PDB file of C-alpha atoms in Angstrom:
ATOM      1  CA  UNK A   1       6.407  14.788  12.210  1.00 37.00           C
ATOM      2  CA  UNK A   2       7.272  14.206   8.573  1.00 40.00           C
ATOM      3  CA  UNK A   3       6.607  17.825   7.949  1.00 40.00           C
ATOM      4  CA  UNK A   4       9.298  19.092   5.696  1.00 39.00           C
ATOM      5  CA  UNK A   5       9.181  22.959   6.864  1.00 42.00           C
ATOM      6  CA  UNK A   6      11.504  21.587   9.918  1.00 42.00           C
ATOM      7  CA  UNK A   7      13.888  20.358   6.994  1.00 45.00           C
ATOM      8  CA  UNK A   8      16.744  22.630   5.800  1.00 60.00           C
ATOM      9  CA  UNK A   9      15.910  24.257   2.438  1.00 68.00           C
ATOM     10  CA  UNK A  10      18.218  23.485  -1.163  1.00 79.00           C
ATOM     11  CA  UNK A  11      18.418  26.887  -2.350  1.00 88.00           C
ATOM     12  CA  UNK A  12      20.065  25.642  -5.544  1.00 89.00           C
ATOM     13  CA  UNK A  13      17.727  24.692  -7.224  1.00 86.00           C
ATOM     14  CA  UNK A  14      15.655  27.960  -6.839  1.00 88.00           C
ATOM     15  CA  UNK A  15      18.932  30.082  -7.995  1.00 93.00           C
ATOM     16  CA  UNK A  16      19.387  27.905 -10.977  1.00 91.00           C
ATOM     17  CA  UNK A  17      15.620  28.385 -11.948  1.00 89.00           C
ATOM     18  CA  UNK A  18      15.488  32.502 -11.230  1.00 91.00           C
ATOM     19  CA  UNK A  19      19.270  32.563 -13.321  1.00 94.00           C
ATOM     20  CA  UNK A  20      17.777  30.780 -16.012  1.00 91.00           C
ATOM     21  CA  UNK A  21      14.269  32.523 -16.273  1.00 90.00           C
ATOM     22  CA  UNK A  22      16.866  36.131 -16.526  1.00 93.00           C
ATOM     23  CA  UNK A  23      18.560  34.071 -19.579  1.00 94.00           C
ATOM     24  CA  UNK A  24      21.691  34.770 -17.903  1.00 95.00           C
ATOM     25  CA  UNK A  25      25.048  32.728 -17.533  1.00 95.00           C
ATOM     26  CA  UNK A  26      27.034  31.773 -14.175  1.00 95.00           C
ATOM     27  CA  UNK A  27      29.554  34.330 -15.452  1.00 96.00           C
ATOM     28  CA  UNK A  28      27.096  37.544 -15.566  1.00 96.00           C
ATOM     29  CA  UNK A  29      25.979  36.112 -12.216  1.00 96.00           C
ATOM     30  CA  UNK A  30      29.630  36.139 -10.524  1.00 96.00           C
ATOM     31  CA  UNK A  31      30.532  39.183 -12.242  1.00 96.00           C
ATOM     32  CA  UNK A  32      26.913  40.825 -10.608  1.00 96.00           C
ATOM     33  CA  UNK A  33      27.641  39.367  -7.154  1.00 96.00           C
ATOM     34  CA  UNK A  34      31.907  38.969  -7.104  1.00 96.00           C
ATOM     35  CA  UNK A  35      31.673  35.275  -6.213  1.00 96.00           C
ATOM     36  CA  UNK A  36      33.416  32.922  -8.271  1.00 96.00           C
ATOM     37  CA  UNK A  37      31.556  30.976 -10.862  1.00 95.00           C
ATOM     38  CA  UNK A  38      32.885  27.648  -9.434  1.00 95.00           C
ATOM     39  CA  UNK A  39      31.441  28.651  -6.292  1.00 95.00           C
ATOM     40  CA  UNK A  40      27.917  30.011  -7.824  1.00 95.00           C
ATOM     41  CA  UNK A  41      27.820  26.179  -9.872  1.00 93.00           C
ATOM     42  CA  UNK A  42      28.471  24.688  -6.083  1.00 93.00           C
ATOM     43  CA  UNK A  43      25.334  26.549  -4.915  1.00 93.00           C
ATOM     44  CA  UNK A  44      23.272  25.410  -7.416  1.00 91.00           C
ATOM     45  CA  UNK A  45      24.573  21.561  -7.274  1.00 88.00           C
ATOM     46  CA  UNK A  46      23.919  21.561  -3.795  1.00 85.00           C
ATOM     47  CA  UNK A  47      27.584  21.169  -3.024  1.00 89.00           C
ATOM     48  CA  UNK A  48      27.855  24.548  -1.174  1.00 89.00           C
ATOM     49  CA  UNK A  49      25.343  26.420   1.164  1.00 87.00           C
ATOM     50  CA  UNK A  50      26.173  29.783   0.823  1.00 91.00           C
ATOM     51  CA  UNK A  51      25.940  32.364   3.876  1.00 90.00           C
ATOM     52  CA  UNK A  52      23.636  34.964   4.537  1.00 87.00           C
ATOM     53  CA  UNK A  53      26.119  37.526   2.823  1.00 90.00           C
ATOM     54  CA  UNK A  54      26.902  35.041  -0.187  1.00 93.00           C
ATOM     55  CA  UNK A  55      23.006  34.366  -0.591  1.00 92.00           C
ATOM     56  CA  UNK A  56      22.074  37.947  -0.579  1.00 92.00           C
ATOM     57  CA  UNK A  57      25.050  38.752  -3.436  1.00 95.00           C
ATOM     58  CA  UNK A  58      23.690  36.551  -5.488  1.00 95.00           C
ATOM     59  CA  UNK A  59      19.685  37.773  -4.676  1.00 93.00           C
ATOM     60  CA  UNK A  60      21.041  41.394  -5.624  1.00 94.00           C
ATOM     61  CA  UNK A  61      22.417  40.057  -8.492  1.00 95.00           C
ATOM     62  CA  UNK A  62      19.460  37.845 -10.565  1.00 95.00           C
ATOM     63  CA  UNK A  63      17.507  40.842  -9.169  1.00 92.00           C
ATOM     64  CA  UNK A  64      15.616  39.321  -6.174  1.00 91.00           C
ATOM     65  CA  UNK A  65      16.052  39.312  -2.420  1.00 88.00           C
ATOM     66  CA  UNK A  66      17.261  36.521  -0.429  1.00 86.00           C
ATOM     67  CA  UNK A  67      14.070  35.923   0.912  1.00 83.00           C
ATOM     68  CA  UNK A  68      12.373  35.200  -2.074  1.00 84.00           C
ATOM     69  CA  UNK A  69      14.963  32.787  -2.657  1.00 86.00           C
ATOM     70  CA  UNK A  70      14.526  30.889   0.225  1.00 81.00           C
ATOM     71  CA  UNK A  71      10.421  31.324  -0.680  1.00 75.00           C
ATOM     72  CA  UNK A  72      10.906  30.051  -4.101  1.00 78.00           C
ATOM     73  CA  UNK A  73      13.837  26.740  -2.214  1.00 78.00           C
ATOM     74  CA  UNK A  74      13.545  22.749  -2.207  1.00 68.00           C
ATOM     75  CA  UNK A  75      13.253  21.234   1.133  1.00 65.00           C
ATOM     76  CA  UNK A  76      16.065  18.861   1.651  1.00 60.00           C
ATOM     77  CA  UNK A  77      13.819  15.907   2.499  1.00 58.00           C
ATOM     78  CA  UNK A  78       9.946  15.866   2.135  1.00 61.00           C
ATOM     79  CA  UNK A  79       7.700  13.985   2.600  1.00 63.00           C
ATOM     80  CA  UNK A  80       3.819  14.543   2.045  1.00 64.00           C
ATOM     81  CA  UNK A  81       0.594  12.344   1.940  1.00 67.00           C
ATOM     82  CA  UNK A  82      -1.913  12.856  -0.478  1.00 70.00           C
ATOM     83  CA  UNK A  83      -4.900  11.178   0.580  1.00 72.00           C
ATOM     84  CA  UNK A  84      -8.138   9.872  -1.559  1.00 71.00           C
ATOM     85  CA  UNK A  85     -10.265  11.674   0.423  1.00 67.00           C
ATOM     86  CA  UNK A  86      -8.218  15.408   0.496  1.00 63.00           C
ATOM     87  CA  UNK A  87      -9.027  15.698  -3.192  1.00 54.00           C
ATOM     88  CA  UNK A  88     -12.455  16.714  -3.657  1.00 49.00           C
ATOM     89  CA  UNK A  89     -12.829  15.985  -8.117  1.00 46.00           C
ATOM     90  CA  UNK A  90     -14.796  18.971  -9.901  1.00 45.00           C
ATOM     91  CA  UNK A  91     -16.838  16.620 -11.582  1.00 44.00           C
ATOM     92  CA  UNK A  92     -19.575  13.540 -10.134  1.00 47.00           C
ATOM     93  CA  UNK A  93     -18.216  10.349 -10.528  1.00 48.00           C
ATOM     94  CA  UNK A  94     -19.272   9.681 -13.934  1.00 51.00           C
ATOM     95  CA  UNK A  95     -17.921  12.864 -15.839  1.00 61.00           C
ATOM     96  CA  UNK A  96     -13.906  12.776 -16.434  1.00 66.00           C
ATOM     97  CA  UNK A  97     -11.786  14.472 -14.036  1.00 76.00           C
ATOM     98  CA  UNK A  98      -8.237  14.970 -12.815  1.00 79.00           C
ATOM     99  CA  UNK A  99      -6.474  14.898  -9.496  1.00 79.00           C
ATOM    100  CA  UNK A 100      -3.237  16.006  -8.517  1.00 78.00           C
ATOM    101  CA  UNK A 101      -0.897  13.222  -6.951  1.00 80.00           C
ATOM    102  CA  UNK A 102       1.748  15.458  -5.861  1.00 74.00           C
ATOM    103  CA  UNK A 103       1.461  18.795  -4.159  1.00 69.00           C
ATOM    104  CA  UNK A 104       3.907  21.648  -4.473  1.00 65.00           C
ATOM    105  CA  UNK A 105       7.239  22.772  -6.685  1.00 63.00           C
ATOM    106  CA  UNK A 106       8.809  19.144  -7.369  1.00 66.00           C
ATOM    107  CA  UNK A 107      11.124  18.165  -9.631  1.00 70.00           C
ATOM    108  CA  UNK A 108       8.013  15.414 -10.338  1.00 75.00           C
ATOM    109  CA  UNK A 109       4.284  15.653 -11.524  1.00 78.00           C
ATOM    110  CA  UNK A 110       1.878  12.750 -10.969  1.00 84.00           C
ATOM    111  CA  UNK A 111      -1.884  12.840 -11.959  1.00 86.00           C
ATOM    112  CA  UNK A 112      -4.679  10.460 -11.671  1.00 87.00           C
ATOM    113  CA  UNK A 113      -7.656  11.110 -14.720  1.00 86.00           C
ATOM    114  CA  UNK A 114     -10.696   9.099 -13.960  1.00 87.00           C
ATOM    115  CA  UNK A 115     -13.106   8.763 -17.281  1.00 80.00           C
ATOM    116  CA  UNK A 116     -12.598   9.756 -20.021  1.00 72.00           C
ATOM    117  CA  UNK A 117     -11.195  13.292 -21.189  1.00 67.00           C
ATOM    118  CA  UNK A 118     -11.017  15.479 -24.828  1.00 68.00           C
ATOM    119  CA  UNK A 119      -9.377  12.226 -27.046  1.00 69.00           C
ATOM    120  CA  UNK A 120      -9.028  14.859 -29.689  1.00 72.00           C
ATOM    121  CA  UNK A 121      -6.696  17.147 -27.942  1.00 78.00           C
ATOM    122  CA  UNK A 122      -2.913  16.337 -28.274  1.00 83.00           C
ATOM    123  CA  UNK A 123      -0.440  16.549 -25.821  1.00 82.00           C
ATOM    124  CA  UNK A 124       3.641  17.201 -25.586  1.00 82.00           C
ATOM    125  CA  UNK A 125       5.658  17.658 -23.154  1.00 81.00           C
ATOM    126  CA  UNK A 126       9.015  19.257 -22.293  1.00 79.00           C
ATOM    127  CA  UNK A 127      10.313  16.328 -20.346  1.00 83.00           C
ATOM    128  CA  UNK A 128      10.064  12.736 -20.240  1.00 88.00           C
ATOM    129  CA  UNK A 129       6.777  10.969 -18.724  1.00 89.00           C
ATOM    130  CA  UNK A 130       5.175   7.119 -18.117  1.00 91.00           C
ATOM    131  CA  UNK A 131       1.396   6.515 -18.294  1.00 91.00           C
ATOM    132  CA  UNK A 132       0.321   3.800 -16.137  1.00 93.00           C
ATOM    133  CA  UNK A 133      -3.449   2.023 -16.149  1.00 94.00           C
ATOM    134  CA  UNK A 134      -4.891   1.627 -13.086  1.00 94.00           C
ATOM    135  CA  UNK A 135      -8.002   0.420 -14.302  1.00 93.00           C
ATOM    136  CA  UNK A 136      -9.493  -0.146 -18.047  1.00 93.00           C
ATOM    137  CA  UNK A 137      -8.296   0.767 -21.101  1.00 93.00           C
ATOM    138  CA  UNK A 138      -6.719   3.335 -22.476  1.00 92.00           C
ATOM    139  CA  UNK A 139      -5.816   3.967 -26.804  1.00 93.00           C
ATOM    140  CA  UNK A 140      -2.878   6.060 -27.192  1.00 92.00           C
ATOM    141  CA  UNK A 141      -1.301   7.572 -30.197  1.00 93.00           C
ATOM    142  CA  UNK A 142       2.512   8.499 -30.136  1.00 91.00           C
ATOM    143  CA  UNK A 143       4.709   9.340 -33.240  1.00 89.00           C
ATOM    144  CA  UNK A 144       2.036   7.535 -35.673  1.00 88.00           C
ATOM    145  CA  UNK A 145       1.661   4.024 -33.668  1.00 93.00           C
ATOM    146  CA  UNK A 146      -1.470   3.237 -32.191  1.00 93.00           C
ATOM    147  CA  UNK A 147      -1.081   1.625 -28.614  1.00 95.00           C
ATOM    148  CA  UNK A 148      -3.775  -0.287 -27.100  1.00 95.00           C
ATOM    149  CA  UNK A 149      -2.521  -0.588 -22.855  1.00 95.00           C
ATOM    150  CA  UNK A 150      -4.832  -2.636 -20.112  1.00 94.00           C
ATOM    151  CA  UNK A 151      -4.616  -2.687 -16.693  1.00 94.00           C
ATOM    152  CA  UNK A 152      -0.997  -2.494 -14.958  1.00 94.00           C
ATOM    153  CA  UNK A 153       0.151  -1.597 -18.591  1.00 95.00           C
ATOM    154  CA  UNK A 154       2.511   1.187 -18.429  1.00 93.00           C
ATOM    155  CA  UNK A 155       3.497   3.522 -21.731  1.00 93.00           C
ATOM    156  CA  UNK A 156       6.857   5.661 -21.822  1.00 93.00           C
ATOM    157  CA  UNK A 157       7.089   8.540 -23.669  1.00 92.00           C
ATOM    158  CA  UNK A 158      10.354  10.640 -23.613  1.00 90.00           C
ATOM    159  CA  UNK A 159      10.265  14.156 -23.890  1.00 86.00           C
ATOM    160  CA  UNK A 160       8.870  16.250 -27.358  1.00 87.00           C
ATOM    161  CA  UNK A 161       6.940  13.218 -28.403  1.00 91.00           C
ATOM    162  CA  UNK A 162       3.628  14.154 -29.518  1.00 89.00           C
ATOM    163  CA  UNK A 163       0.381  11.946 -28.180  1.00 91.00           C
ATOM    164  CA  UNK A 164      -3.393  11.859 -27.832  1.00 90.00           C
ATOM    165  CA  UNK A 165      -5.089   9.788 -25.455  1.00 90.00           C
ATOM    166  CA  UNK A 166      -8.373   8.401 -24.875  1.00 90.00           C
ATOM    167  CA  UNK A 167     -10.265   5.893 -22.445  1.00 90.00           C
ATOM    168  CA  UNK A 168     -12.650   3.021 -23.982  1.00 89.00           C
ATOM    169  CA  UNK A 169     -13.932   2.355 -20.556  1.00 88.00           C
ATOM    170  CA  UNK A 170     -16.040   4.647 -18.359  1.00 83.00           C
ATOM    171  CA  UNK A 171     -13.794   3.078 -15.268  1.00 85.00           C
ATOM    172  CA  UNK A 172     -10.771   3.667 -16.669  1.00 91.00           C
ATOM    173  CA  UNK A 173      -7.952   5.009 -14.495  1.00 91.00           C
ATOM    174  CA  UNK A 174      -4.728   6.309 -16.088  1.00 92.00           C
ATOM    175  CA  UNK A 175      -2.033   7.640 -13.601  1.00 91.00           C
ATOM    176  CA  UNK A 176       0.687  10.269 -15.380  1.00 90.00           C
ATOM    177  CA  UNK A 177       3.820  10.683 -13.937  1.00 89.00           C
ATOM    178  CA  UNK A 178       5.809  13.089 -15.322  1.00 85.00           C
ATOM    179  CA  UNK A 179       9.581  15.305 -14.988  1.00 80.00           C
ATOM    180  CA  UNK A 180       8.178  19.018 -14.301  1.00 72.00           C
ATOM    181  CA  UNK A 181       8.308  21.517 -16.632  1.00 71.00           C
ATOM    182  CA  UNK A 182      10.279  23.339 -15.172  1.00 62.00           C
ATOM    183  CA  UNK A 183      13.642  20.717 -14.970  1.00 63.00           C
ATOM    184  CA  UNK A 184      16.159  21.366 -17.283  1.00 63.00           C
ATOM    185  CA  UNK A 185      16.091  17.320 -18.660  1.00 58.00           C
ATOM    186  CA  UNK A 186      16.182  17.452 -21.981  1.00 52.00           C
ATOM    187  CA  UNK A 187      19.313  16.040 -23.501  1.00 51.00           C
ATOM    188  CA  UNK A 188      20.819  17.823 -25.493  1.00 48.00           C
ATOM    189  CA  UNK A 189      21.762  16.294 -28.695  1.00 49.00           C
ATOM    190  CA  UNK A 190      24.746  18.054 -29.470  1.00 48.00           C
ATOM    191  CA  UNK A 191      26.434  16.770 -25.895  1.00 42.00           C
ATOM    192  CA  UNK A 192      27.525  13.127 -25.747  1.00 44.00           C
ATOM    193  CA  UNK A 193      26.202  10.924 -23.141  1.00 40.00           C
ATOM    194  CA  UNK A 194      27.794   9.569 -20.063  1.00 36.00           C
TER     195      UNK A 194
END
């Protein structure tokens, strides 16, 4: 019940990622396979679910099998409880540590960090991310501002800004949500918005 291997899988996604790691365009693709490039962006929109024969064309031609396509797929629907007591921390309770609030290849990353952590060490990411405190207090510093954030405070931070973070309180709970890495969500600045 709720286990999302009995869900169809969105191969799109997993197309679009192999395509992109081979630096190659929809029209190399099509060419590869002979599909249409209207048909190839269906597939990876998740407007089309190509066939058996269609899938494997396009495994043959980003240089993979179908299999490993379907491997490396989004379920269409998930769902998946992380519980306080699956995630055993590295550290006792008073050192710093990090837990993982999401499991898996999602198109989201969530962390809880307990404590404190390296305040020195500063951080920047692809994609955009919010910081939320659970508990305590956290100083941040993004694009020379200092930030000072208590409890239920939340910080947003699009994507490329530079940061460095520390806790003032041994208690202090700071929960990261963040795009993954690996989404293409970076405007571009060139192209208008919608």
């Amino acid at each position: 019940m709720g286990d999302h291997k009995e869900q169809p899988l969105r191969v799109g996604g997993a197309v679009r990622r192999r395509r992109r790691a081979l630096d190659l365009t929809l029209a190399v693709v099509a060419e590869r396979s002979g599909l249409s490039v209207p048909f190839l962006s269906q597939i990876e929109n998740e407007r089309a679910r190509p066939s058996r024969s269609s899938l494997e064309k396009v495994a043959d031609a980003l240089r993979t099998t179908a299999v490993e396509l379907l491997a490396a797929a989004d379920p269409a629907c998930s769902v998946d409880v992380v519980r306080a007591e699956d995630a055993a921390f590295e550290a006792p309770v008073p050192q710093p540590r990090v837990r993982s609030l999401v499991r898996g290849h999602h198109q989201m990353h969530a962390s809880e960090f307990t404590g404190d952590h390296d305040p020195g060490r500063e951080f920047q990411y692809r994609n955009d991310q919010l910081m939320y405190v659970a508990d305590g207090v956290v100083e941040i510093e993004a694009e020379g501002r200092a930030y000072r954030l208590g409890r239920g405070d939340t910080l947003y931070l699009t994507g490329g800004v530079r940061h460095r973070w520390r806790a003032t309180e041994s208690d202090t709970r700071v929960i990261i949500v963040a795009v993954a890495e690996h989404i293409e969500a970076v405007r571009d600045k060139d192209r208008p918005r919608r």
